[in-house]
Amino acid sequence: MVGSKSSESPKSAASHSPRRGSAQVPPGAREGPIEADPHQEEEESDDADSAIGEGDNASSTASLTESILEYRTLNGRTYHSGRLGSDNYWGPNDERQNEAMDMNHHFMTLCLGGKLFLAPLKDDITKVLDVGTGTGLWAIDMADAYPNCEVIGTDLSPIQPSWCPPNVKFEIDDAEQQWTYAPNSFDFIHMRYIVGGISDWTKLFKQAYNALKPGGWIESFEPEADYRSDDGTLKPDSAMMIWRDLFAEGGKRLGHSFTLITDDTQMKALEEAGFVDITVRDIKVPVGTWPADPELKEIGQWFQYTLEQDLEGYVMFMWTKVLGRSLEEMHVFLAGFRREMRNRSIHAYLPQRVVYARKPETAGS
């Protein structure tokens, strides 16, 4: 599947089984700037349109009570019920966004070189927790990879599939509330793309520390909403810079930071929680198919697929509810963002960071 352009649709390629983790360096974690493909400098690409349609494709633990299914609605989009935890989580939970999350799972797996995680887990792990599981694909893949391991996925919304391996289960939970898991019970706790949903990362990691067995591992994989370029092709007045400012300002108003990499939040909070053997991997994710490297070209293509699937859903809450801007302005902004994303002469990338760490063997809860 690696190449300048995937011959598979997002849905078919996403069904490929990812591998377990290892110490291999992820494609975007290589040193230095990403080399651009000189043969793809035409201004605009229609790769995303040909794959997913025109523009945005139209296409502690609680029981599943009716109140949890009473979703909030904002401009026709639904968000998790305010009856469970905070009503300030910025991401929708409707079908359109869920499709984007499914695609995002494949994209993030590609970012790790086809792996589900980077932490050095043993083969005999027996219990794993996936915090913020979304549509549950990571938990399902993990359960398939470790059939003798129980995998629990938690999320604010019951949007996970009913079909899944017998060793995986999903629970509705707010990770910001007091955890109810027994101390020293998990071998591995995984968190991915929950940026903007956490007000206190140290508290979160301390709860994970208590729930992990001595010697157990935690892994946090997060992006920063800050598009960058190494060659000056991304201009200060670009729509991508407006995106950065939107989430920086919105995050401040919500009390949920979107600048985890700039602030070194993950590493600092893991240290404060008591973890050791902390390893940091920084990854550059190209926007679109402009890189010369085939692996990075494919990653950039899938990142573009994921964004194009639901650009509106990514910014709606922050743009209208938090910052009080109009829908008309939002659609004008998104049109400009889409043009930049398809412009192969703009060599933009998004920074991401994977941090994994170990609870000391000598630690209690």
PDB file of C-alpha atoms in Angstrom, residues 173-348:
ATOM      1  CA  ASP A 173     -16.689   6.940  31.701  1.00  0.00           C
ATOM      2  CA  ASP A 174     -15.268  10.414  32.203  1.00  0.00           C
ATOM      3  CA  ALA A 175     -11.515  10.107  32.735  1.00  0.00           C
ATOM      4  CA  GLU A 176     -11.512  13.419  34.610  1.00  0.00           C
ATOM      5  CA  GLN A 177     -13.673  11.982  37.381  1.00  0.00           C
ATOM      6  CA  GLN A 178     -12.449   9.691  40.174  1.00  0.00           C
ATOM      7  CA  TRP A 179     -11.396   6.317  38.740  1.00  0.00           C
ATOM      8  CA  THR A 180     -13.005   3.212  40.234  1.00  0.00           C
ATOM      9  CA  TYR A 181     -10.528   0.615  38.994  1.00  0.00           C
ATOM     10  CA  ALA A 182      -8.702  -1.475  41.571  1.00  0.00           C
ATOM     11  CA  PRO A 183      -5.127  -0.372  42.316  1.00  0.00           C
ATOM     12  CA  ASN A 184      -2.334  -2.298  40.587  1.00  0.00           C
ATOM     13  CA  SER A 185      -4.704  -3.932  38.086  1.00  0.00           C
ATOM     14  CA  PHE A 186      -3.527  -2.952  34.557  1.00  0.00           C
ATOM     15  CA  ASP A 187      -0.386  -3.891  32.627  1.00  0.00           C
ATOM     16  CA  PHE A 188      -0.809  -1.063  30.116  1.00  0.00           C
ATOM     17  CA  ILE A 189      -2.845   2.147  29.989  1.00  0.00           C
ATOM     18  CA  HIS A 190      -3.175   3.766  26.574  1.00  0.00           C
ATOM     19  CA  MET A 191      -4.372   7.313  25.832  1.00  0.00           C
ATOM     20  CA  ARG A 192      -4.568   8.838  22.383  1.00  0.00           C
ATOM     21  CA  TYR A 193      -5.947  12.072  20.936  1.00  0.00           C
ATOM     22  CA  ILE A 194      -7.746  13.247  24.072  1.00  0.00           C
ATOM     23  CA  VAL A 195      -6.193  16.712  23.740  1.00  0.00           C
ATOM     24  CA  GLY A 196      -8.635  19.445  24.677  1.00  0.00           C
ATOM     25  CA  GLY A 197     -10.551  17.085  26.935  1.00  0.00           C
ATOM     26  CA  ILE A 198      -8.306  17.156  30.015  1.00  0.00           C
ATOM     27  CA  SER A 199      -8.043  20.025  32.486  1.00  0.00           C
ATOM     28  CA  ASP A 200      -5.426  18.438  34.788  1.00  0.00           C
ATOM     29  CA  TRP A 201      -2.965  16.036  33.140  1.00  0.00           C
ATOM     30  CA  THR A 202      -1.036  15.394  36.363  1.00  0.00           C
ATOM     31  CA  LYS A 203      -4.228  14.255  38.108  1.00  0.00           C
ATOM     32  CA  LEU A 204      -5.050  12.021  35.134  1.00  0.00           C
ATOM     33  CA  PHE A 205      -1.616  10.404  35.132  1.00  0.00           C
ATOM     34  CA  LYS A 206      -1.673   9.945  38.914  1.00  0.00           C
ATOM     35  CA  GLN A 207      -4.910   8.003  38.610  1.00  0.00           C
ATOM     36  CA  ALA A 208      -3.333   5.904  35.862  1.00  0.00           C
ATOM     37  CA  TYR A 209      -0.286   5.346  38.069  1.00  0.00           C
ATOM     38  CA  ASN A 210      -2.500   3.995  40.850  1.00  0.00           C
ATOM     39  CA  ALA A 211      -4.350   1.683  38.479  1.00  0.00           C
ATOM     40  CA  LEU A 212      -1.194   0.257  36.875  1.00  0.00           C
ATOM     41  CA  LYS A 213       0.615  -2.783  38.198  1.00  0.00           C
ATOM     42  CA  PRO A 214       4.200  -2.148  39.381  1.00  0.00           C
ATOM     43  CA  GLY A 215       6.298  -2.306  36.212  1.00  0.00           C
ATOM     44  CA  GLY A 216       3.276  -1.469  34.048  1.00  0.00           C
ATOM     45  CA  TRP A 217       3.440   1.023  31.184  1.00  0.00           C
ATOM     46  CA  ILE A 218       1.482   4.106  30.168  1.00  0.00           C
ATOM     47  CA  GLU A 219       1.509   5.680  26.697  1.00  0.00           C
ATOM     48  CA  SER A 220       0.170   9.092  25.661  1.00  0.00           C
ATOM     49  CA  PHE A 221      -0.071  10.000  21.945  1.00  0.00           C
ATOM     50  CA  GLU A 222      -1.190  13.592  21.294  1.00  0.00           C
ATOM     51  CA  PRO A 223      -1.039  16.249  18.569  1.00  0.00           C
ATOM     52  CA  GLU A 224      -0.675  19.989  18.876  1.00  0.00           C
ATOM     53  CA  ALA A 225      -3.039  22.201  16.868  1.00  0.00           C
ATOM     54  CA  ASP A 226      -0.128  24.172  15.439  1.00  0.00           C
ATOM     55  CA  TYR A 227       0.565  23.718  11.726  1.00  0.00           C
ATOM     56  CA  ARG A 228       4.181  24.445  10.822  1.00  0.00           C
ATOM     57  CA  SER A 229       6.611  24.386   7.887  1.00  0.00           C
ATOM     58  CA  ASP A 230      10.391  24.137   7.835  1.00  0.00           C
ATOM     59  CA  ASP A 231      10.847  26.008   4.551  1.00  0.00           C
ATOM     60  CA  GLY A 232       8.638  29.076   4.994  1.00  0.00           C
ATOM     61  CA  THR A 233       5.920  27.905   2.593  1.00  0.00           C
ATOM     62  CA  LEU A 234       3.287  28.246   5.326  1.00  0.00           C
ATOM     63  CA  LYS A 235       2.638  31.980   5.674  1.00  0.00           C
ATOM     64  CA  PRO A 236       1.728  33.797   8.922  1.00  0.00           C
ATOM     65  CA  ASP A 237      -1.668  34.884   7.528  1.00  0.00           C
ATOM     66  CA  SER A 238      -2.691  31.405   6.344  1.00  0.00           C
ATOM     67  CA  ALA A 239      -5.892  29.610   7.318  1.00  0.00           C
ATOM     68  CA  MET A 240      -3.769  26.998   9.091  1.00  0.00           C
ATOM     69  CA  MET A 241      -2.449  29.715  11.402  1.00  0.00           C
ATOM     70  CA  ILE A 242      -6.041  30.779  12.100  1.00  0.00           C
ATOM     71  CA  TRP A 243      -6.732  27.130  13.053  1.00  0.00           C
ATOM     72  CA  ARG A 244      -3.814  27.251  15.497  1.00  0.00           C
ATOM     73  CA  ASP A 245      -5.033  30.484  17.095  1.00  0.00           C
ATOM     74  CA  LEU A 246      -8.614  29.180  17.236  1.00  0.00           C
ATOM     75  CA  PHE A 247      -7.674  26.197  19.371  1.00  0.00           C
ATOM     76  CA  ALA A 248      -5.107  28.072  21.459  1.00  0.00           C
ATOM     77  CA  GLU A 249      -7.632  30.752  22.432  1.00  0.00           C
ATOM     78  CA  GLY A 250     -10.555  28.324  22.741  1.00  0.00           C
ATOM     79  CA  GLY A 251      -8.512  26.019  24.929  1.00  0.00           C
ATOM     80  CA  LYS A 252      -7.670  28.872  27.280  1.00  0.00           C
ATOM     81  CA  ARG A 253     -11.341  29.771  27.659  1.00  0.00           C
ATOM     82  CA  LEU A 254     -12.290  26.146  28.326  1.00  0.00           C
ATOM     83  CA  GLY A 255      -9.355  25.516  30.664  1.00  0.00           C
ATOM     84  CA  HIS A 256      -8.276  22.598  28.442  1.00  0.00           C
ATOM     85  CA  SER A 257      -4.872  23.121  26.817  1.00  0.00           C
ATOM     86  CA  PHE A 258      -4.185  22.354  23.146  1.00  0.00           C
ATOM     87  CA  THR A 259      -0.462  23.218  23.458  1.00  0.00           C
ATOM     88  CA  LEU A 260       0.793  19.994  25.039  1.00  0.00           C
ATOM     89  CA  ILE A 261       4.014  19.837  23.022  1.00  0.00           C
ATOM     90  CA  THR A 262       4.967  23.496  23.443  1.00  0.00           C
ATOM     91  CA  ASP A 263       4.335  23.241  27.186  1.00  0.00           C
ATOM     92  CA  ASP A 264       5.927  19.766  27.488  1.00  0.00           C
ATOM     93  CA  THR A 265       2.780  18.757  29.370  1.00  0.00           C
ATOM     94  CA  GLN A 266       2.958  14.985  28.972  1.00  0.00           C
ATOM     95  CA  MET A 267       6.521  14.530  30.241  1.00  0.00           C
ATOM     96  CA  LYS A 268       6.146  16.993  33.115  1.00  0.00           C
ATOM     97  CA  ALA A 269       2.867  15.436  34.276  1.00  0.00           C
ATOM     98  CA  LEU A 270       4.235  11.889  34.031  1.00  0.00           C
ATOM     99  CA  GLU A 271       7.253  12.875  36.146  1.00  0.00           C
ATOM    100  CA  GLU A 272       5.004  14.508  38.732  1.00  0.00           C
ATOM    101  CA  ALA A 273       2.838  11.392  38.839  1.00  0.00           C
ATOM    102  CA  GLY A 274       5.887   9.247  39.715  1.00  0.00           C
ATOM    103  CA  PHE A 275       6.646   7.476  36.428  1.00  0.00           C
ATOM    104  CA  VAL A 276      10.192   6.538  35.377  1.00  0.00           C
ATOM    105  CA  ASP A 277      11.941   5.504  32.137  1.00  0.00           C
ATOM    106  CA  ILE A 278      10.095   8.249  30.263  1.00  0.00           C
ATOM    107  CA  THR A 279      10.670   8.168  26.502  1.00  0.00           C
ATOM    108  CA  VAL A 280       9.571  10.931  24.105  1.00  0.00           C
ATOM    109  CA  ARG A 281       9.086  10.533  20.341  1.00  0.00           C
ATOM    110  CA  ASP A 282       8.274  13.651  18.311  1.00  0.00           C
ATOM    111  CA  ILE A 283       6.602  13.017  14.963  1.00  0.00           C
ATOM    112  CA  LYS A 284       6.045  15.374  12.027  1.00  0.00           C
ATOM    113  CA  VAL A 285       2.827  14.639  10.147  1.00  0.00           C
ATOM    114  CA  PRO A 286       2.747  16.173   6.655  1.00  0.00           C
ATOM    115  CA  VAL A 287      -0.510  17.714   5.455  1.00  0.00           C
ATOM    116  CA  GLY A 288      -1.197  16.080   2.097  1.00  0.00           C
ATOM    117  CA  THR A 289       0.991  14.226  -0.390  1.00  0.00           C
ATOM    118  CA  TRP A 290       3.825  16.747  -0.843  1.00  0.00           C
ATOM    119  CA  PRO A 291       6.662  14.690   0.792  1.00  0.00           C
ATOM    120  CA  ALA A 292       9.106  12.756  -1.397  1.00  0.00           C
ATOM    121  CA  ASP A 293       9.354   9.885   1.091  1.00  0.00           C
ATOM    122  CA  PRO A 294       6.707   7.240   0.195  1.00  0.00           C
ATOM    123  CA  GLU A 295       5.804   6.453   3.812  1.00  0.00           C
ATOM    124  CA  LEU A 296       5.382  10.108   4.722  1.00  0.00           C
ATOM    125  CA  LYS A 297       3.438  10.714   1.504  1.00  0.00           C
ATOM    126  CA  GLU A 298       0.967   7.986   2.484  1.00  0.00           C
ATOM    127  CA  ILE A 299       0.704   9.324   6.051  1.00  0.00           C
ATOM    128  CA  GLY A 300       0.056  12.831   4.712  1.00  0.00           C
ATOM    129  CA  GLN A 301      -2.580  11.523   2.323  1.00  0.00           C
ATOM    130  CA  TRP A 302      -4.418   9.751   5.120  1.00  0.00           C
ATOM    131  CA  PHE A 303      -4.186  12.826   7.343  1.00  0.00           C
ATOM    132  CA  GLN A 304      -5.818  14.817   4.560  1.00  0.00           C
ATOM    133  CA  TYR A 305      -8.504  12.129   4.147  1.00  0.00           C
ATOM    134  CA  THR A 306      -9.279  12.305   7.860  1.00  0.00           C
ATOM    135  CA  LEU A 307      -9.526  16.092   7.973  1.00  0.00           C
ATOM    136  CA  GLU A 308     -11.601  16.315   4.782  1.00  0.00           C
ATOM    137  CA  GLN A 309     -14.052  13.777   6.155  1.00  0.00           C
ATOM    138  CA  ASP A 310     -15.321  16.282   8.745  1.00  0.00           C
ATOM    139  CA  LEU A 311     -13.555  19.634   8.777  1.00  0.00           C
ATOM    140  CA  GLU A 312     -16.732  21.241  10.076  1.00  0.00           C
ATOM    141  CA  GLY A 313     -16.926  18.866  13.027  1.00  0.00           C
ATOM    142  CA  TYR A 314     -13.393  19.645  14.142  1.00  0.00           C
ATOM    143  CA  VAL A 315     -14.004  23.386  14.468  1.00  0.00           C
ATOM    144  CA  MET A 316     -17.778  23.842  14.969  1.00  0.00           C
ATOM    145  CA  PHE A 317     -17.847  23.787  18.792  1.00  0.00           C
ATOM    146  CA  MET A 318     -14.777  25.951  19.232  1.00  0.00           C
ATOM    147  CA  TRP A 319     -15.731  28.437  16.514  1.00  0.00           C
ATOM    148  CA  THR A 320     -19.392  29.014  17.390  1.00  0.00           C
ATOM    149  CA  LYS A 321     -19.972  28.058  21.026  1.00  0.00           C
ATOM    150  CA  VAL A 322     -16.652  28.963  22.637  1.00  0.00           C
ATOM    151  CA  LEU A 323     -15.574  31.980  20.568  1.00  0.00           C
ATOM    152  CA  GLY A 324     -19.058  33.070  19.459  1.00  0.00           C
ATOM    153  CA  ARG A 325     -18.277  33.470  15.770  1.00  0.00           C
ATOM    154  CA  SER A 326     -20.812  33.026  12.980  1.00  0.00           C
ATOM    155  CA  LEU A 327     -21.406  29.925  10.861  1.00  0.00           C
ATOM    156  CA  GLU A 328     -20.953  32.002   7.714  1.00  0.00           C
ATOM    157  CA  GLU A 329     -17.468  33.061   8.818  1.00  0.00           C
ATOM    158  CA  MET A 330     -16.653  29.459   9.685  1.00  0.00           C
ATOM    159  CA  HIS A 331     -17.545  28.188   6.214  1.00  0.00           C
ATOM    160  CA  VAL A 332     -15.442  30.902   4.570  1.00  0.00           C
ATOM    161  CA  PHE A 333     -12.532  29.940   6.821  1.00  0.00           C
ATOM    162  CA  LEU A 334     -12.933  26.230   6.036  1.00  0.00           C
ATOM    163  CA  ALA A 335     -12.947  26.914   2.303  1.00  0.00           C
ATOM    164  CA  GLY A 336      -9.605  28.668   2.663  1.00  0.00           C
ATOM    165  CA  PHE A 337      -8.229  25.913   4.881  1.00  0.00           C
ATOM    166  CA  ARG A 338      -9.269  23.287   2.361  1.00  0.00           C
ATOM    167  CA  ARG A 339      -7.523  25.136  -0.461  1.00  0.00           C
ATOM    168  CA  GLU A 340      -4.299  25.338   1.538  1.00  0.00           C
ATOM    169  CA  MET A 341      -4.464  21.688   2.524  1.00  0.00           C
ATOM    170  CA  ARG A 342      -4.708  20.657  -1.141  1.00  0.00           C
ATOM    171  CA  ASN A 343      -1.942  23.019  -2.262  1.00  0.00           C
ATOM    172  CA  ARG A 344       1.178  20.886  -2.664  1.00  0.00           C
ATOM    173  CA  SER A 345       3.434  23.927  -2.772  1.00  0.00           C
ATOM    174  CA  ILE A 346       2.626  24.491   0.933  1.00  0.00           C
ATOM    175  CA  HIS A 347       4.815  22.077   2.885  1.00  0.00           C
ATOM    176  CA  ALA A 348       2.890  22.108   6.147  1.00  0.00           C
TER     177      ALA A 348
END
